Short mmCIF file of C-alpha atoms and ligand atoms in Angstrom, two decimals:
data_model
loop_
_atom_site.label_atom_id
_atom_site.label_comp_id
_atom_site.label_asym_id
_atom_site.label_seq_id
_atom_site.Cartn_x
_atom_site.Cartn_y
_atom_site.Cartn_z
CA UNK L 1001 87.36 92.49 169.19
CA UNK L 1002 90.38 92.26 166.92
CA UNK L 1003 93.36 94.35 168.12
CA UNK L 1004 96.84 94.54 166.62
CA UNK L 1005 99.93 95.95 168.31
CA UNK L 1006 100.49 99.26 166.55
CA UNK L 1007 103.33 100.71 168.58
CA UNK L 1008 104.95 100.99 172.00
CA UNK L 1009 105.46 104.49 173.37
CA UNK L 1010 108.65 105.20 175.29
CA UNK L 1011 109.03 108.44 177.25
CA UNK L 1012 112.51 109.84 176.64
CA UNK L 1013 114.38 112.42 178.72
CA UNK L 1014 117.43 112.93 176.56
CA UNK L 1015 116.65 112.32 172.88
CA UNK L 1016 120.29 112.36 171.74
CA UNK L 1017 121.14 109.63 174.25
CA UNK L 1018 118.10 107.59 173.22
CA UNK L 1019 119.06 107.88 169.54
CA UNK L 1020 122.58 106.75 170.42
CA UNK L 1021 121.03 103.46 171.48
CA UNK L 1022 118.05 102.89 169.16
CA UNK L 1023 119.62 104.37 166.00
CA UNK L 1024 123.36 104.00 166.41
CA UNK L 1025 123.79 100.92 168.60
CA UNK L 1026 120.79 98.90 167.37
CA UNK L 1027 121.07 100.30 163.85
CA UNK L 1028 117.32 100.98 163.49
CA UNK L 1029 115.84 103.54 161.09
CA UNK L 1030 114.25 106.57 162.73
CA UNK L 1031 111.37 108.23 160.86
CA UNK L 1032 111.13 112.01 160.55
CA UNK L 1033 109.79 113.40 163.85
CA UNK L 1034 106.16 114.37 164.18
CA UNK L 1035 105.12 117.33 166.30
CA UNK L 1036 101.90 116.84 168.28
CA UNK L 1037 101.38 120.45 169.34
CA UNK L 1038 98.27 119.83 171.44
CA UNK L 1039 100.21 117.39 173.64
CA UNK L 1040 103.50 119.39 173.65
CA UNK L 1041 105.32 116.37 172.41
CA UNK L 1042 107.55 115.35 169.50
CA UNK L 1043 107.24 111.74 168.41
CA UNK L 1044 110.00 109.79 166.68
CA UNK L 1045 108.73 106.53 165.22
CA UNK L 1046 111.11 103.58 164.90
CA UNK L 1047 109.77 100.77 162.66
CA UNK L 1048 110.39 97.29 164.10
CA UNK L 1049 108.71 94.75 161.82
CA UNK L 1050 104.90 94.93 161.92
CA UNK L 1051 104.91 97.43 164.79
CA UNK L 1052 106.86 100.50 165.79
CA UNK L 1053 108.51 102.03 168.80
CA UNK L 1054 107.59 105.64 169.48
CA UNK L 1055 110.20 107.76 171.24
CA UNK L 1056 108.32 110.57 172.96
CA UNK L 1057 110.11 113.82 173.72
CA UNK L 1058 108.44 116.62 175.67
CA UNK L 1059 108.53 120.05 174.01
CA UNK L 1060 107.23 121.96 177.03
CA UNK L 1061 107.31 121.45 180.82
CA UNK L 1062 103.46 121.24 180.75
CA UNK L 1063 103.60 118.18 178.56
CA UNK L 1064 102.23 114.97 180.08
CA UNK L 1065 105.48 113.31 178.96
CA UNK L 1066 107.57 115.89 180.87
CA UNK L 1067 105.52 115.23 184.00
CA UNK L 1068 105.78 111.49 183.52
CA UNK L 1069 109.58 111.62 183.16
CA UNK L 1070 109.87 113.93 186.16
CA UNK L 1071 107.80 111.58 188.32
CA UNK L 1072 108.95 108.16 187.16
CA UNK L 1073 112.00 108.72 185.00
CA UNK L 1074 112.17 107.75 181.32
CA UNK L 1075 110.72 104.42 180.22
CA UNK L 1076 107.72 102.54 178.92
CA UNK L 1077 104.84 105.01 178.65
CA UNK L 1078 102.02 103.27 176.76
CA UNK L 1079 101.16 100.57 174.28
CA UNK L 1080 98.87 101.22 171.35
CA UNK L 1081 96.47 98.65 169.98
CA UNK L 1082 94.99 99.26 166.58
CA UNK L 1083 91.28 98.43 166.31
CA UNK L 1084 88.93 98.61 163.34
CA UNK L 1085 86.37 100.84 164.96
CA UNK L 1086 87.39 102.77 168.05
CA UNK L 1087 83.81 103.82 168.95
CA UNK L 1088 82.64 100.21 168.89
CA UNK L 1089 85.70 99.22 170.98
CA UNK L 1090 84.84 101.89 173.57
CA UNK L 1091 81.21 100.72 173.71
CA UNK L 1092 82.27 97.10 174.14
CA UNK L 1093 84.82 97.86 176.88
CA UNK L 1094 82.29 100.02 178.72
CA UNK L 1095 79.76 97.21 178.54
CA UNK L 1096 82.35 94.86 179.97
CA UNK L 1097 83.02 97.15 182.90
CA UNK L 1098 86.49 98.40 181.88
CA UNK L 1099 87.40 101.89 183.13
CA UNK L 1100 88.26 104.34 180.37
CA UNK L 1101 90.07 107.67 180.28
CA UNK L 1102 88.37 108.68 177.03
CA UNK L 1103 84.72 107.73 176.59
CA UNK L 1104 84.65 109.72 173.36
CA UNK L 1105 87.53 109.26 170.89
CA UNK L 1106 89.84 112.18 170.16
CA UNK L 1107 92.09 112.98 167.24
CA UNK L 1108 95.58 111.47 167.29
CA UNK L 1109 98.55 111.62 164.92
CA UNK L 1110 98.04 111.35 161.14
CA UNK L 1111 94.28 111.94 161.43
CA UNK L 1112 93.78 108.82 163.51
CA UNK L 1113 91.13 108.48 166.21
CA UNK L 1114 92.40 107.46 169.65
CA UNK L 1115 91.10 106.70 173.13
CA UNK L 1116 92.97 105.77 176.30
CA UNK L 1117 91.95 102.97 178.64
CA UNK L 1118 92.60 103.57 182.32
CA UNK L 1119 95.63 101.70 183.77
CA UNK L 1120 93.29 100.49 186.54
CA UNK L 1121 91.59 98.33 183.91
CA UNK L 1122 94.77 97.18 182.17
CA UNK L 1123 96.83 96.02 185.14
CA UNK L 1124 99.08 99.05 185.23
CA UNK L 1125 99.81 99.67 181.55
CA UNK L 1126 98.45 102.74 179.80
CA UNK L 1127 96.68 101.36 176.73
CA UNK L 1128 95.82 103.54 173.77
CA UNK L 1129 93.24 102.33 171.25
CA UNK L 1130 93.75 103.66 167.77
CA UNK L 1131 91.68 103.62 164.63
CA UNK L 1132 93.70 104.77 161.70
CA UNK L 1133 91.18 106.52 159.47
CA UNK L 1134 92.79 105.26 156.27
CA UNK L 1135 92.43 101.66 157.42
CA UNK L 1136 88.86 102.10 158.49
CA UNK L 1137 87.91 103.78 155.23
CA UNK L 1138 89.44 100.88 153.35
CA UNK L 1139 87.78 98.30 155.54
CA UNK L 1140 84.45 100.12 155.32
CA UNK L 1141 84.75 100.07 151.52
CA UNK L 1142 85.56 96.35 151.69
CA UNK L 1143 82.72 95.58 154.03
CA UNK L 1144 80.23 97.42 151.81
CA UNK L 1145 81.31 95.26 148.91
CA UNK L 1146 81.45 92.13 150.99
CA UNK L 1147 78.58 92.58 153.41
CA UNK L 1148 76.01 94.42 151.36
CA UNK L 1149 73.48 96.20 153.53
CA UNK L 1150 75.18 95.07 156.71
CA UNK L 1151 74.98 98.70 157.70
CA UNK L 1152 72.23 100.30 159.65
CA UNK L 1153 68.91 101.07 157.95
CA UNK L 1154 66.37 103.38 159.61
CA UNK L 1155 62.63 103.55 159.05
CA UNK L 1156 59.94 105.71 160.61
CA UNK L 1157 56.59 104.12 161.46
CA UNK L 1158 54.21 106.67 163.02
CA UNK L 1159 55.74 107.58 166.38
CA UNK L 1160 58.25 104.74 166.31
CA UNK L 1161 61.70 104.55 164.83
CA UNK L 1162 62.72 101.13 163.47
CA UNK L 1163 66.43 100.51 163.01
CA UNK L 1164 67.64 97.34 161.32
CA UNK L 1165 71.08 96.47 162.73
CA UNK L 1166 73.35 93.53 161.89
CA UNK L 1167 75.44 91.01 163.82
CA UNK L 1168 77.27 89.74 160.75
CA UNK L 1169 76.69 86.56 158.77
CA UNK L 1170 76.50 82.80 159.17
CA UNK L 1171 76.31 79.97 156.65
CA UNK L 1172 73.72 77.23 157.01
CA UNK L 1173 73.22 74.17 154.82
CA UNK L 1174 71.20 75.25 151.77
CA UNK L 1175 69.11 72.07 151.79
CA UNK L 1176 68.16 72.56 155.43
CA UNK L 1177 67.22 76.18 154.69
CA UNK L 1178 64.77 75.26 151.91
CA UNK L 1179 63.31 71.90 153.02
CA UNK L 1180 61.59 70.08 150.15
CA UNK L 1181 62.49 72.68 147.51
CA UNK L 1182 65.00 71.15 145.04
CA UNK L 1183 68.47 72.67 144.91
CA UNK L 1184 67.99 73.36 141.19
CA UNK L 1185 65.42 75.95 142.26
CA UNK L 1186 66.84 77.39 145.51
CA UNK L 1187 70.40 77.84 144.29
CA UNK L 1188 69.18 80.46 141.82
CA UNK L 1189 67.98 82.50 144.82
CA UNK L 1190 70.81 81.65 147.20
CA UNK L 1191 74.08 80.37 145.70
CA UNK L 1192 75.73 77.58 147.71
CA UNK L 1193 79.42 77.47 148.62
CA UNK L 1194 81.67 74.38 148.22
CA UNK L 1195 80.19 72.96 151.46
CA UNK L 1196 76.61 73.48 150.21
CA UNK L 1197 76.08 76.35 152.64
CA UNK L 1198 74.29 79.61 151.88
CA UNK L 1199 75.10 82.97 153.41
CA UNK L 1200 72.60 84.43 155.85
CA UNK L 1201 72.61 87.71 157.73
CA UNK L 1202 71.63 88.14 161.36
CA UNK L 1203 69.63 91.34 161.59
CA UNK L 1204 68.11 92.22 164.96
CA UNK L 1205 65.63 95.10 164.97
CA UNK L 1206 65.81 98.11 167.29
CA UNK L 1207 62.45 99.75 168.04
CA UNK L 1208 62.56 103.21 169.62
CA UNK L 1209 59.40 104.62 171.10
CA UNK L 1210 58.57 105.34 174.72
CA UNK L 1211 61.33 102.87 175.45
CA UNK L 1212 64.14 101.33 173.42
CA UNK L 1213 63.78 97.69 172.50
CA UNK L 1214 65.89 95.25 170.54
CA UNK L 1215 64.29 92.17 169.01
CA UNK L 1216 66.79 89.27 168.96
CA UNK L 1217 70.53 89.95 169.20
CA UNK L 1218 72.34 87.76 166.67
CA UNK L 1219 74.99 85.19 167.49
CA UNK L 1220 77.23 87.10 169.92
CA UNK L 1221 80.89 86.20 170.42
CA UNK L 1222 80.97 83.24 172.81
CA UNK L 1223 81.44 80.47 170.24
CA UNK L 1224 84.72 78.67 169.55
CA UNK L 1225 86.69 78.29 166.32
CA UNK L 1226 85.19 74.91 165.46
CA UNK L 1227 81.67 76.30 165.72
CA UNK L 1228 82.63 79.37 163.69
CA UNK L 1229 84.10 77.15 160.98
CA UNK L 1230 81.03 74.86 160.76
CA UNK L 1231 78.65 77.80 160.53
CA UNK L 1232 80.91 80.09 158.46
CA UNK L 1233 80.64 82.90 161.01
CA UNK L 1234 81.63 86.36 159.71
CA UNK L 1235 81.42 88.94 162.46
CA UNK L 1236 84.19 91.46 161.68
CA UNK L 1237 81.33 93.95 161.51
CA UNK L 1238 78.87 92.94 164.19
CA UNK L 1239 76.17 94.22 166.52
CA UNK L 1240 78.67 96.33 168.52
CA UNK L 1241 79.55 98.27 165.37
CA UNK L 1242 76.03 98.63 164.03
CA UNK L 1243 74.55 99.66 167.38
CA UNK L 1244 77.30 102.27 167.75
CA UNK L 1245 76.57 103.42 164.21
CA UNK L 1246 72.91 103.81 165.21
CA UNK L 1247 74.10 105.98 168.12
CA UNK L 1248 73.24 103.35 170.74
CA UNK L 1249 75.20 101.72 173.53
CA UNK L 1250 74.16 98.40 175.14
CA UNK L 1251 73.01 100.29 178.26
CA UNK L 1252 70.49 102.26 176.16
CA UNK L 1253 68.42 99.11 175.61
CA UNK L 1254 65.43 98.81 178.00
CA UNK L 1255 63.85 95.64 176.62
CA UNK L 1256 65.28 92.66 174.79
CA UNK L 1257 62.54 90.64 173.09
CA UNK L 1258 63.14 87.11 171.77
CA UNK L 1259 61.42 85.68 168.68
CA UNK L 1260 62.74 82.31 169.89
CA UNK L 1261 65.95 81.07 171.53
CA UNK L 1262 67.97 79.49 168.69
CA UNK L 1263 71.65 80.47 168.83
CA UNK L 1264 71.54 82.74 165.77
CA UNK L 1265 68.87 84.85 167.54
CA UNK L 1266 69.72 84.61 171.25
CA UNK L 1267 73.55 84.19 171.18
CA UNK L 1268 73.97 87.93 171.68
CA UNK L 1269 71.73 87.97 174.78
CA UNK L 1270 74.70 87.13 177.03
CA UNK L 1271 78.43 87.71 177.04
CA UNK L 1272 81.45 86.54 178.93
CA UNK L 1273 82.85 89.20 181.27
CA UNK L 1274 86.57 89.72 181.94
CA UNK L 1275 86.16 87.45 185.00
CA UNK L 1276 85.04 84.64 182.67
CA UNK L 1277 81.48 84.66 183.96
CA UNK L 1278 78.44 84.88 181.74
CA UNK L 1279 76.18 87.86 182.16
CA UNK L 1280 73.43 89.75 180.34
CA UNK L 1281 74.88 91.66 177.39
CA UNK L 1282 72.46 94.57 177.86
CA UNK L 1283 73.06 95.63 181.46
CA UNK L 1284 69.84 97.61 182.06
CA UNK L 1285 67.42 95.50 180.03
CA UNK L 1286 64.59 93.19 180.94
CA UNK L 1287 64.56 90.15 178.65
CA UNK L 1288 61.14 89.05 177.40
CA UNK L 1289 60.75 85.42 176.29
CA UNK L 1290 57.65 83.33 175.56
CA UNK L 1291 57.14 80.79 178.34
CA UNK L 1292 56.64 77.78 176.04
CA UNK L 1293 59.83 78.63 174.13
CA UNK L 1294 61.72 78.94 177.42
CA UNK L 1295 60.46 75.51 178.52
CA UNK L 1296 61.49 73.91 175.21
CA UNK L 1297 64.88 75.66 175.14
CA UNK L 1298 65.74 74.59 178.67
CA UNK L 1299 64.60 70.98 177.98
CA UNK L 1300 66.04 70.29 174.50
CA UNK L 1301 65.64 66.93 172.77
CA UNK L 1302 67.70 65.13 170.13
CA UNK L 1303 66.07 67.00 167.21
CA UNK L 1304 66.57 70.58 168.49
CA UNK L 1305 69.55 70.27 170.86
CA UNK L 1306 72.12 71.69 168.40
CA UNK L 1307 70.12 74.93 168.13
CA UNK L 1308 69.61 75.55 171.85
CA UNK L 1309 72.77 76.59 173.72
CA UNK L 1310 72.00 77.12 177.40
CA UNK L 1311 74.75 79.74 177.91
CA UNK L 1312 72.75 82.08 175.69
CA UNK L 1313 69.78 82.37 178.06
CA UNK L 1314 70.08 80.51 181.38
CA UNK L 1315 72.31 83.33 182.79
CA UNK L 1316 69.35 85.71 182.26
CA UNK L 1317 67.25 83.76 184.75
CA UNK L 1318 70.21 83.64 187.15
CA UNK L 1319 70.59 87.44 186.88
CA UNK L 1320 66.85 87.97 187.56
CA UNK L 1321 66.24 89.87 184.30
CA UNK L 1322 63.97 87.33 182.63
CA UNK L 1323 60.26 87.97 182.02
CA UNK L 1324 58.20 85.10 180.66
CA UNK L 1325 55.01 85.90 178.75
CA UNK L 1326 52.23 83.39 178.12
CA UNK L 1327 50.12 85.03 175.43
CA UNK L 1328 50.06 87.35 172.44
CA UNK L 1329 50.61 90.50 174.49
CA UNK L 1330 51.61 94.12 173.92
CA UNK L 1331 55.22 94.40 175.10
CA UNK L 1332 55.44 98.17 174.72
CA UNK L 1333 53.02 100.64 173.11
CA UNK L 1334 52.75 99.69 169.44
CA UNK L 1335 54.68 96.42 169.76
CA UNK L 1336 52.88 93.09 170.09
CA UNK L 1337 54.02 89.49 169.91
CA UNK L 1338 52.10 86.87 167.94
CA UNK L 1339 52.78 83.15 168.16
CA UNK L 1340 53.32 81.56 164.74
CA UNK L 1341 54.50 78.09 165.82
CA UNK L 1342 55.94 76.06 162.94
CA UNK L 1343 59.66 76.71 163.22
CA UNK L 1344 59.43 75.87 166.92
CA UNK L 1345 56.17 75.23 168.81
CA UNK L 1346 56.30 78.70 170.42
CA UNK L 1347 58.16 80.73 167.79
CA UNK L 1348 56.69 84.24 167.71
CA UNK L 1349 56.72 87.14 165.29
CA UNK L 1350 56.55 90.80 166.31
CA UNK L 1351 53.80 93.06 164.96
CA UNK L 1352 54.47 96.80 165.12
CA UNK L 1353 51.71 99.39 164.65
CA UNK L 1354 51.90 103.16 164.87
CA UNK L 1355 50.20 106.09 163.15
CA UNK L 1356 47.96 103.73 161.15
CA UNK L 1357 50.96 101.92 159.66
CA UNK L 1358 52.10 98.35 160.21
CA UNK L 1359 55.44 96.58 160.21
CA UNK L 1360 56.36 93.03 161.18
CA UNK L 1361 59.53 91.31 162.27
CA UNK L 1362 58.83 87.75 161.14
CA UNK L 1363 62.05 86.04 162.32
CA UNK L 1364 62.16 82.43 161.08
CA UNK L 1365 58.58 82.41 159.74
CA UNK L 1366 60.05 83.94 156.55
CA UNK L 1367 63.79 84.16 157.20
CA UNK L 1368 64.74 85.56 153.76
CA UNK L 1369 62.90 87.11 150.82
CA UNK L 1370 63.36 83.77 149.00
CA UNK L 1371 61.09 82.16 151.62
CA UNK L 1372 58.07 84.25 150.54
CA UNK L 1373 56.21 81.43 148.67
CA UNK L 1374 54.16 79.15 150.97
CA UNK L 1375 56.01 75.85 150.25
CA UNK L 1376 59.50 77.36 150.68
CA UNK L 1377 59.69 76.22 154.30
CA UNK L 1378 62.89 75.37 156.15
CA UNK L 1379 63.88 71.76 156.78
CA UNK L 1380 64.90 72.99 160.25
CA UNK L 1381 61.23 73.64 161.12
CA UNK L 1382 59.79 71.23 163.68
CA UNK L 1383 56.20 71.69 162.41
CA UNK L 1384 56.47 72.65 158.71
CA UNK L 1385 52.72 72.52 157.98
CA UNK L 1386 52.14 75.02 160.80
CA UNK L 1387 54.77 77.30 159.23
CA UNK L 1388 53.01 77.04 155.89
CA UNK L 1389 49.61 77.94 157.36
CA UNK L 1390 50.96 80.79 159.48
CA UNK L 1391 52.92 82.19 156.55
CA UNK L 1392 49.91 82.05 154.22
CA UNK L 1393 47.78 83.87 156.78
CA UNK L 1394 50.43 86.49 157.46
CA UNK L 1395 51.23 87.11 153.77
CA UNK L 1396 47.53 87.84 152.98
CA UNK L 1397 47.27 90.19 155.93
CA UNK L 1398 50.57 91.93 155.04
CA UNK L 1399 49.49 92.54 151.44
CA UNK L 1400 46.14 93.91 152.60
CA UNK L 1401 47.69 96.30 155.13
CA UNK L 1402 50.84 97.18 153.19
CA UNK L 1403 52.97 95.85 156.04
CA UNK L 1404 56.69 96.59 156.01
CA UNK L 1405 58.29 93.18 156.61
CA UNK L 1406 61.73 92.78 158.21
CA UNK L 1407 63.80 89.77 157.10
CA UNK L 1408 66.16 88.71 159.84
CA UNK L 1409 68.33 86.40 157.71
CA UNK L 1410 68.24 87.84 154.20
CA UNK L 1411 71.85 88.55 153.12
CA UNK L 1412 70.84 91.64 151.09
CA UNK L 1413 67.29 92.79 151.91
CA UNK L 1414 66.67 94.16 155.40
CA UNK L 1415 63.00 94.94 154.77
CA UNK L 1416 60.41 94.89 152.01
CA UNK L 1417 56.79 94.46 150.98
CA UNK L 1418 55.09 91.21 150.01
CA UNK L 1419 53.62 91.21 146.49
CA UNK L 1420 51.66 88.56 144.58
CA UNK L 1421 51.33 88.71 140.81
CA UNK L 1422 49.52 85.88 138.94
CA UNK L 1423 49.68 83.75 142.08
CA UNK L 1424 53.48 84.22 142.30
CA UNK L 1425 54.63 85.73 145.57
CA UNK L 1426 57.74 87.88 145.81
CA UNK L 1427 59.32 90.68 147.85
CA UNK L 1428 59.75 94.25 146.77
CA UNK L 1429 62.69 95.70 148.75
CA UNK L 1430 61.81 98.77 150.85
ZN1 LIG Y 1312 65.49 79.47 164.46
ZN1 LIG Y 1313 67.29 81.71 162.52
#
């Protein structure tokens, strides 16, 4: 989470005396006071560089500031950290076990949204989180331009609700993403940056039916700066934000299902707690992983080692929340796994059926819409001919059934339908 010091609140008993110091002695500018009637307080902001001081004067004996001054005398009252999305910040802190005063944000000064964290969690300092609505509107406008379709998209399939969420973007080498396809062809579909990388989304899928499931969970936030530079990680808007936007908290997830355990799919399975220890990111969930994939991921070799980071999944076994499945089974009503192989020996896709309709989350079988044609197979794949065969089989079936296909890595298209005209396969966005 990115947080910037917005201001420091100081409870004042005698405003004239306080002004004699801050205004007259220090020579600072004092802004026009702002009355916060609901709190019985008058706030005088004092700009000091990037942040401000806030002199807080009670306007009634019932004011929390009056009570504070009476009990402890004047002095430091709170610090305020500005965050991009206060709801996402609340969800994240809750997930990390921090005690909050406000679990739902309330309105603060100048139309901002605020929430207080309990001093028990902050080592004795009252911390206010603030989302200034102007900032967030601007940043939302920016992120729509910059991260097209990074927002939540909802679909209904019979009795199930399918919600495509997003954990931000990474950049992988364009050559590795398209295998034997020449750059002259792939760069028309996916422009490369100066380091030959192309931009890819990470879009887990939430399935809500009898239970709430998430398939894959993006990269998460455990990686260091060097990693984030190599893979061009952009996570200013990430799974915390998009889950919150979908009205979900991490504790609402009952089942986490893995397509496979590469870091761009399983990184968000675990997180580092405030005590520095790794733990499951979804506190109530059972994590379902294919046994063969688990074996491969826990015994990596030279060719796949860079993709398998043990911190992403070993803590799940330690926490006793891991369920290994051996076959193509139904994981919850309407949701089945199907092994595709190819990308990894035990890579699986997820087939969703309800009310006579079909959808599929194909993960790295067809990571983007550009990978629709059979020979457009990733260089990353361990068994490319198996990918080709599995993709051909799936594409025919999907066209026959009108399957809604979810693309986990496409930077712009969350879901679409496979079409083939004159032997040329393409995707029609949903
Ligand atoms: Zn992968
Ligand atoms: Zn991937």
